[in-house]
Coordinates of C-alpha atoms in Angstrom, one line a residue:
M1 CA 0.0 0.0 0.0
G2 CA 1.1 3.6 -0.4
R3 CA 0.3 6.7 1.7
P4 CA -2.9 6.5 3.7
I5 CA -5.9 8.2 2.0
V6 CA -8.5 10.3 3.8
A7 CA -11.8 10.7 2.0
I8 CA -13.8 13.8 2.8
I9 CA -17.6 13.1 2.7
G10 CA -20.6 15.3 3.3
R11 CA -23.6 17.0 1.8
P12 CA -23.2 20.2 -0.3
N13 CA -22.0 23.4 1.2
V14 CA -20.9 22.2 4.7
G15 CA -17.3 23.5 4.0
K16 CA -15.6 20.3 2.8
S17 CA -13.2 22.1 0.4
T18 CA -12.4 24.8 3.0
L19 CA -11.5 22.1 5.5
V20 CA -9.4 20.3 2.9
N21 CA -7.4 23.5 2.3
R22 CA -7.0 23.9 6.0
L23 CA -5.8 20.3 6.6
C24 CA -3.4 20.4 3.6
K25 CA -2.2 24.0 4.2
S26 CA -3.1 24.9 0.6
R27 CA -5.6 26.8 -1.5
D28 CA -5.9 24.1 -4.2
A29 CA -9.5 23.1 -3.5
I30 CA -11.9 25.6 -5.1
V31 CA -14.0 27.3 -2.5
H32 CA -17.0 29.3 -3.6
D33 CA -20.3 30.2 -1.9
E34 CA -22.3 27.9 -4.2
P35 CA -23.4 24.3 -3.6
G36 CA -22.0 21.7 -6.0
V37 CA -18.7 23.5 -6.9
T38 CA -16.7 20.3 -6.3
R39 CA -17.9 17.5 -8.6
D40 CA -15.1 15.1 -9.2
R41 CA -12.9 13.7 -6.5
T42 CA -9.7 15.7 -6.2
Y43 CA -6.4 14.8 -4.4
Q44 CA -4.1 16.8 -2.2
E45 CA -1.1 15.9 -0.1
G46 CA -1.1 16.4 3.7
F47 CA 1.3 15.9 6.6
W48 CA 0.7 15.6 10.3
Q49 CA 3.0 14.4 13.1
D50 CA 5.4 12.1 11.2
R51 CA 2.8 10.9 8.6
E52 CA 2.3 11.8 5.0
F53 CA -1.1 11.1 3.6
I54 CA -3.5 12.0 0.7
V55 CA -6.7 13.9 1.2
V56 CA -9.5 13.2 -1.3
D57 CA -12.2 15.9 -1.6
T58 CA -15.5 14.7 -3.1
G59 CA -18.6 16.4 -4.3
G60 CA -21.6 17.1 -2.1
L61 CA -23.7 14.0 -1.6
V62 CA -27.5 14.2 -2.2
F63 CA -29.4 10.9 -2.2
D64 CA -33.0 12.0 -2.9
D65 CA -32.3 13.8 -6.2
D66 CA -31.0 12.3 -9.5
S67 CA -30.8 15.6 -11.5
E68 CA -27.7 16.8 -13.3
F69 CA -24.3 15.5 -12.0
L70 CA -25.7 14.2 -8.7
P71 CA -25.6 10.4 -9.5
E72 CA -22.1 10.8 -10.9
I73 CA -21.0 12.7 -7.7
R74 CA -22.3 9.8 -5.6
E75 CA -20.3 7.3 -7.7
Q76 CA -17.2 9.4 -7.3
A77 CA -17.7 9.4 -3.5
N78 CA -18.2 5.7 -3.5
L79 CA -14.9 5.2 -5.5
A80 CA -13.1 7.4 -3.0
L81 CA -14.3 5.3 -0.1
T82 CA -13.0 2.1 -1.8
E83 CA -9.4 3.4 -1.6
A84 CA -9.6 5.3 1.7
S85 CA -8.1 4.4 5.0
V86 CA -10.4 6.9 6.8
A87 CA -13.7 8.5 5.8
L88 CA -13.9 12.0 7.4
V89 CA -17.5 13.0 7.5
I90 CA -18.2 16.8 7.5
V91 CA -21.5 18.3 8.9
D92 CA -22.6 21.9 9.5
G93 CA -22.8 22.7 13.2
Q94 CA -24.8 25.9 12.7
Q95 CA -27.6 24.1 10.8
G96 CA -27.7 21.0 13.1
V97 CA -28.6 17.5 12.0
T98 CA -30.5 17.5 8.7
A99 CA -32.3 14.7 6.8
A100 CA -29.4 14.7 4.2
D101 CA -26.9 14.1 7.1
E102 CA -28.9 11.2 8.3
S103 CA -29.1 9.7 4.8
I104 CA -25.3 9.9 4.4
A105 CA -24.8 8.4 7.9
E106 CA -27.1 5.5 7.0
W107 CA -25.1 4.9 3.8
L108 CA -21.7 5.1 5.5
R109 CA -22.7 2.5 8.1
T110 CA -22.8 0.0 5.2
Q111 CA -19.1 0.9 4.3
S112 CA -16.2 -1.0 5.9
C113 CA -13.7 1.9 6.2
K114 CA -13.0 3.7 9.5
K115 CA -15.0 6.8 10.0
L116 CA -14.6 10.2 11.9
L117 CA -17.2 12.9 12.3
A118 CA -16.2 16.6 12.1
V119 CA -18.7 19.3 13.0
N120 CA -17.7 22.3 11.0
K121 CA -18.5 26.0 11.5
C122 CA -18.0 25.8 15.3
E123 CA -16.3 29.2 15.7
S124 CA -15.7 29.1 19.5
P125 CA -14.8 26.2 21.8
E126 CA -17.8 26.8 24.1
Q127 CA -20.2 27.0 21.2
G128 CA -18.6 24.0 19.5
L129 CA -19.2 21.5 22.3
A130 CA -22.9 22.3 22.5
M131 CA -23.3 22.2 18.7
A132 CA -21.4 18.9 18.4
A133 CA -23.4 17.1 21.0
E134 CA -26.5 16.9 18.7
F135 CA -24.5 14.9 16.1
W136 CA -24.1 11.8 18.4
K137 CA -27.5 10.7 17.0
L138 CA -25.9 10.0 13.6
G139 CA -24.2 6.9 15.0
L140 CA -20.8 7.7 13.5
G141 CA -18.9 8.0 16.8
E142 CA -17.7 11.0 18.7
P143 CA -18.3 14.3 16.8
Y144 CA -15.2 16.7 16.8
P145 CA -16.1 20.4 16.7
V146 CA -13.9 22.4 14.2
S147 CA -13.7 25.7 12.3
A148 CA -12.3 25.2 8.8
I149 CA -12.1 28.9 8.3
H150 CA -10.2 29.7 11.6
G151 CA -8.5 26.4 12.2
A152 CA -10.0 25.8 15.6
G153 CA -10.0 22.1 16.6
T154 CA -8.3 20.9 13.4
G155 CA -5.1 19.8 15.2
D156 CA -7.1 17.5 17.5
L157 CA -9.0 16.2 14.5
L158 CA -5.8 15.4 12.7
D159 CA -4.5 13.6 15.8
Q160 CA -7.5 11.3 15.6
V161 CA -7.2 10.9 11.8
V162 CA -3.5 9.8 12.0
S163 CA -4.3 7.4 14.9
L164 CA -6.6 5.4 12.5
F165 CA -3.9 5.0 9.8
P166 CA -2.3 1.6 9.3
P167 CA 1.2 1.2 10.8
K168 CA 3.8 3.3 9.0
E169 CA 6.1 0.3 8.3
L170 CA 3.3 -1.0 5.9
E171 CA 3.8 1.9 3.6
D172 CA 5.8 1.4 0.4
A173 CA 8.9 3.5 -0.3
V174 CA 7.5 6.5 -2.1
R175 CA 8.8 6.9 -5.7
E176 CA 8.5 10.3 -7.2
P177 CA 5.8 10.2 -9.9
I178 CA 6.0 11.8 -13.3
Q179 CA 3.4 14.7 -13.3
M180 CA 1.3 14.6 -16.5
A181 CA -1.2 17.4 -17.0
I182 CA -4.1 16.7 -19.4
V183 CA -5.1 20.1 -20.9
G184 CA -7.4 21.4 -23.6
R185 CA -10.5 23.3 -24.4
P186 CA -13.9 22.3 -22.8
N187 CA -15.4 19.1 -24.2
V188 CA -12.5 17.8 -26.2
G189 CA -12.5 14.6 -24.2
K190 CA -10.0 15.2 -21.4
S191 CA -12.0 13.5 -18.7
S192 CA -12.9 10.6 -21.1
L193 CA -9.1 10.2 -21.7
L194 CA -8.4 10.1 -18.0
N195 CA -11.1 7.5 -17.5
A196 CA -9.6 5.4 -20.4
F197 CA -6.2 5.6 -18.7
C198 CA -7.6 4.4 -15.4
G199 CA -10.1 1.9 -16.6
E200 CA -12.7 3.4 -14.3
L201 CA -15.1 6.3 -13.9
R202 CA -12.4 8.6 -12.5
A203 CA -13.8 11.9 -13.7
I204 CA -17.4 12.9 -14.5
V205 CA -18.0 12.9 -18.2
S206 CA -20.8 15.1 -19.7
P207 CA -21.5 16.8 -23.0
I208 CA -22.1 20.0 -20.9
R209 CA -19.1 22.3 -21.2
G210 CA -17.3 23.1 -17.9
T211 CA -18.1 19.9 -16.1
T212 CA -14.6 19.7 -14.7
R213 CA -13.7 22.7 -12.6
D214 CA -11.0 21.5 -10.3
T215 CA -7.7 20.0 -11.3
I216 CA -7.9 16.2 -10.5
D217 CA -4.9 14.2 -9.5
T218 CA -4.8 10.5 -10.1
N219 CA -1.9 8.1 -9.4
L220 CA -1.2 5.0 -11.5
E221 CA 1.7 2.9 -12.9
R222 CA 2.6 2.6 -16.6
E223 CA 5.8 1.8 -18.6
G224 CA 7.4 0.7 -15.3
R225 CA 6.9 4.2 -13.8
L226 CA 4.6 6.0 -11.4
W227 CA 2.5 8.8 -13.0
K228 CA 0.4 11.5 -11.4
L229 CA -2.3 12.5 -13.9
I230 CA -3.8 15.9 -13.6
D231 CA -7.1 16.4 -15.4
T232 CA -7.8 20.1 -15.7
A233 CA -10.7 22.4 -16.4
G234 CA -11.2 23.4 -20.1
I235 CA -9.9 26.8 -21.1
R236 CA -12.4 29.1 -22.7
R237 CA -11.9 32.6 -24.0
R238 CA -11.4 35.0 -21.1
R239 CA -14.4 37.1 -22.0
S240 CA -16.6 34.0 -21.8
V241 CA -15.5 33.2 -18.2
N242 CA -17.3 34.7 -15.2
Y243 CA -15.5 35.4 -12.0
G244 CA -16.2 32.4 -9.7
P245 CA -15.4 28.6 -9.8
E246 CA -14.6 28.5 -13.5
F247 CA -12.2 31.5 -13.2
F248 CA -10.3 29.7 -10.4
G249 CA -10.4 26.5 -12.4
I250 CA -8.6 28.1 -15.3
N251 CA -5.9 29.5 -13.0
R252 CA -5.5 26.0 -11.6
T253 CA -5.0 24.8 -15.2
F254 CA -2.1 27.2 -15.8
K255 CA -0.6 26.1 -12.4
A256 CA -1.0 22.5 -13.5
I257 CA 1.0 23.2 -16.7
Q258 CA 3.7 24.9 -14.7
R259 CA 4.1 22.0 -12.2
S260 CA 3.9 19.2 -14.8
D261 CA 6.7 17.2 -16.3
V262 CA 4.8 16.6 -19.5
C263 CA 1.6 18.1 -20.9
I264 CA -1.0 16.1 -22.9
L265 CA -2.6 18.7 -25.2
V266 CA -6.0 17.3 -26.3
I267 CA -7.4 18.5 -29.6
D268 CA -10.8 17.7 -31.0
A269 CA -10.3 15.9 -34.3
L270 CA -13.7 17.1 -35.6
E271 CA -13.2 20.8 -34.8
G272 CA -9.4 21.0 -35.5
V273 CA -7.1 23.6 -34.0
T274 CA -8.9 26.8 -32.6
E275 CA -7.5 30.1 -31.3
Q276 CA -7.8 28.7 -27.8
D277 CA -5.8 25.6 -28.7
Q278 CA -3.1 27.9 -30.0
R279 CA -3.0 29.9 -26.8
L280 CA -2.7 26.7 -24.8
A281 CA 0.1 25.5 -27.0
G282 CA 1.9 28.9 -26.5
R283 CA 1.5 28.6 -22.7
I284 CA 3.0 25.1 -22.7
E285 CA 6.0 26.3 -24.8
E286 CA 6.5 29.4 -22.7
S287 CA 6.5 27.3 -19.6
G288 CA 9.2 25.1 -21.0
R289 CA 7.1 21.9 -20.6
S290 CA 7.5 18.7 -22.6
C291 CA 4.4 17.8 -24.6
V292 CA 2.5 15.2 -26.5
V293 CA -0.3 16.4 -28.8
V294 CA -3.3 14.0 -28.7
I295 CA -5.9 14.3 -31.5
N296 CA -9.0 12.8 -29.8
K297 CA -12.3 11.5 -31.3
W298 CA -10.4 10.0 -34.2
D299 CA -13.1 7.3 -34.3
A300 CA -15.7 9.9 -35.4
V301 CA -13.7 11.1 -38.4
E302 CA -14.4 9.7 -41.9
K303 CA -11.0 8.8 -43.3
D304 CA -9.0 6.9 -45.9
S305 CA -5.3 6.0 -46.0
H306 CA -4.3 9.6 -46.6
T307 CA -6.4 11.4 -44.0
M308 CA -4.0 11.1 -41.0
V309 CA -1.0 12.4 -43.0
Q310 CA -3.0 15.3 -44.4
M311 CA -4.7 16.2 -41.1
E312 CA -1.3 16.1 -39.2
K313 CA 0.1 18.6 -41.8
E314 CA -2.8 21.0 -41.3
L315 CA -2.8 20.7 -37.5
R316 CA 1.0 21.3 -37.2
A317 CA 0.7 24.4 -39.4
K318 CA -1.5 25.9 -36.8
L319 CA 0.3 24.4 -33.8
Y320 CA 3.6 25.9 -34.8
F321 CA 4.5 26.7 -31.2
L322 CA 4.8 22.9 -30.7
H323 CA 6.6 21.9 -33.9
W324 CA 8.8 19.7 -31.7
A325 CA 6.0 17.7 -30.0
T326 CA 4.9 14.2 -31.0
M327 CA 1.4 13.9 -32.4
I328 CA -0.9 10.9 -31.9
F329 CA -4.4 10.2 -33.1
T330 CA -6.6 8.5 -30.5
S331 CA -10.1 7.7 -29.4
A332 CA -10.8 7.8 -25.6
I333 CA -14.2 6.2 -26.3
T334 CA -12.8 3.1 -28.1
G335 CA -9.4 3.1 -26.4
Q336 CA -7.6 3.3 -29.8
R337 CA -3.9 4.1 -29.2
V338 CA -4.6 5.4 -25.7
E339 CA -2.0 3.3 -24.0
S340 CA 0.6 4.4 -26.6
I341 CA 0.4 7.9 -25.1
F342 CA 2.4 6.8 -22.0
A343 CA 5.4 5.6 -24.1
L344 CA 5.5 8.9 -26.0
A345 CA 5.1 10.9 -22.8
S346 CA 7.9 8.8 -21.1
L347 CA 10.2 9.6 -24.1
A348 CA 9.3 13.3 -23.9
V349 CA 10.1 13.4 -20.2
E350 CA 13.4 11.6 -20.7
Q351 CA 14.4 14.1 -23.4
H352 CA 13.2 17.0 -21.2
R353 CA 15.6 15.9 -18.4
R354 CA 18.5 14.9 -20.7
R355 CA 22.0 16.5 -20.5
V356 CA 24.6 16.3 -23.3
S357 CA 28.4 16.8 -22.8
T358 CA 30.0 20.0 -24.1
S359 CA 32.2 18.0 -26.6
V360 CA 29.1 16.4 -28.2
V361 CA 27.3 19.7 -28.4
N362 CA 30.2 21.3 -30.2
E363 CA 30.5 18.4 -32.7
V364 CA 27.0 19.2 -33.8
L365 CA 27.6 23.0 -33.9
K366 CA 30.8 22.5 -35.9
E367 CA 28.9 20.5 -38.5
A368 CA 26.1 23.1 -38.6
I369 CA 28.5 25.9 -39.3
S370 CA 30.2 23.9 -42.1
W371 CA 26.8 23.6 -43.8
R372 CA 25.8 27.2 -43.3
N373 CA 28.1 30.1 -42.1
P374 CA 26.8 32.6 -39.5
P375 CA 25.4 35.8 -41.2
T376 CA 27.4 38.9 -42.1
S377 CA 26.2 42.4 -41.2
R378 CA 25.8 45.1 -43.8
G379 CA 29.1 46.6 -42.7
G380 CA 30.7 43.3 -43.6
R381 CA 31.2 42.0 -40.1
Q382 CA 31.0 38.2 -39.9
G383 CA 29.3 36.5 -37.0
K384 CA 31.5 33.9 -35.2
L385 CA 30.3 31.0 -33.1
Y386 CA 33.1 30.0 -30.7
Y387 CA 31.5 27.2 -28.7
G388 CA 28.3 26.1 -27.0
T389 CA 27.4 24.2 -23.8
Q390 CA 24.2 22.9 -22.2
V391 CA 23.6 24.9 -19.0
A392 CA 20.3 23.4 -17.8
S393 CA 17.7 20.7 -18.4
Q394 CA 13.9 20.7 -18.0
P395 CA 13.9 22.1 -20.6
P396 CA 17.3 21.6 -22.3
T397 CA 19.0 25.0 -22.4
F398 CA 22.1 25.9 -24.3
T399 CA 24.4 29.0 -24.2
L400 CA 26.3 29.7 -27.4
F401 CA 29.3 32.0 -27.1
V402 CA 29.7 34.3 -30.1
N403 CA 31.6 37.5 -31.0
D404 CA 28.4 39.6 -31.1
P405 CA 24.8 38.3 -30.5
K406 CA 23.4 41.1 -32.7
L407 CA 24.9 39.5 -35.7
F408 CA 22.8 36.3 -35.2
G409 CA 19.2 36.9 -36.4
D410 CA 16.1 34.8 -35.6
T411 CA 16.5 32.9 -38.9
Y412 CA 20.0 31.6 -38.0
R413 CA 19.0 30.9 -34.4
R414 CA 16.2 28.7 -35.6
Y415 CA 18.6 27.0 -38.0
L416 CA 21.0 26.2 -35.0
E417 CA 18.1 24.9 -32.9
R418 CA 17.0 22.7 -35.8
Q419 CA 20.5 21.3 -36.2
L420 CA 20.9 20.6 -32.5
R421 CA 17.6 18.7 -32.6
E422 CA 18.6 16.7 -35.6
G423 CA 22.0 15.9 -34.1
L424 CA 21.0 15.4 -30.5
G425 CA 17.3 14.4 -30.5
F426 CA 15.2 16.2 -27.9
E427 CA 11.9 15.0 -29.4
G428 CA 8.9 16.1 -27.3
T429 CA 10.6 19.0 -25.5
P430 CA 11.3 22.6 -26.2
V431 CA 14.9 23.7 -26.5
K432 CA 16.1 27.1 -25.4
L433 CA 19.1 28.9 -26.9
F434 CA 20.9 31.9 -25.4
L435 CA 23.7 33.8 -27.2
R436 CA 26.4 35.6 -25.2
G437 CA 29.1 37.9 -26.5
K438 CA 32.7 37.0 -25.7
Q439 CA 36.2 37.8 -26.8
Q440 CA 37.8 35.1 -28.9
R441 CA 40.7 34.5 -26.5
D442 CA 38.5 34.2 -23.5
A443 CA 36.1 31.9 -25.4
E444 CA 39.0 29.6 -26.4
R445 CA 40.3 29.4 -22.8
D446 CA 36.8 28.8 -21.4
F447 CA 36.0 26.2 -24.0
A448 CA 39.2 24.2 -23.1
R449 CA 38.1 24.2 -19.5
Q450 CA 34.6 23.2 -20.3
H451 CA 35.8 20.5 -22.7
Q452 CA 38.1 19.0 -20.0
G453 CA 35.4 19.2 -17.3
A454 CA 32.7 17.5 -19.5
D455 CA 34.9 14.6 -20.5

């Protein structure tokens, strides 16, 4: 088993996401004064005493209503309980026991996991004890008064949570997972792709745009590696987004791109590349993330033997930001080529993290110059490239030492990047080039030192 999992359960608007943020010392769970903001189950990391654990936030449970999203929310909560060490049930102390609380308690009594009851919105210790007493009738054990907003009582609650965990020696050694962010416009099939990866209903899938509002973290193993998959809210035009849950969801998406090792950019095969797709591609490239472009809904396209080649050419012309990214045509519904995404993502991550010795870099640069000399200024001054070295990875970053960076225009810089890619690989990752001016004597001395150190 891995780190213990704590599932947060309760009816809508009792403060579950606020408590999650308090317990995990974060602001990752979207909090908004509107019932039903959390729909899928979302994962955050927590730490208390000497224990690391995972907190799973779930949507508000309603048992007497089967309208939009509610059956799926119940299914998500049920899945969360199957993997949880502890179910932490949240109720509203100011409202007292409701029929919805009693329905949830009755359902939980049929579940085998350990349970704790937290009475939220108890803003003072004296008030909290009186409020909590009423909740003994739910039959879920001792009610613990807390204030998610102010933090009162949360330390005592965490003490109880940790006491219910399995012994620490049963936890596996934690391997650092590869962070994979699944990004794209609304309704291109991101959540369907996540479910296809997991082989279960991991995220709620609906034709209604904007179903996913949070970023959703899922852990699994593929290609002999651990992966953390981050399903993100779809990005719409800024003027189409109202301030509120969707606004915060978009900000979470940009953060997800920034913290990922690799981005899976999902494009709708039927609609092609839109302006929003181009903006997302630009954000991925600017953030220096590796990327695989997934053309989803391929099963719905009428095609012949030439369709894929022609469509890839058209799509790449519009996704010029990501000319270096691998492209794959899939169907999340049928599962076509879905598993192949992990092999491509794994390769992209390896290239993103790769380092090359100075001597090898300069063999490629020497050949590039032999094919095409650096440009000459109108005054007749010739650009000179002395040597280059890789200065960073994630993404691979090179500094080229030249006599004058102004002599090297964008066209020649793109040529050098293309030659480095052809000579060294780096498929699936952006490559950054920086040119620095240097006197020839200093450059030769430094190159000798670099060459010796690299070999």
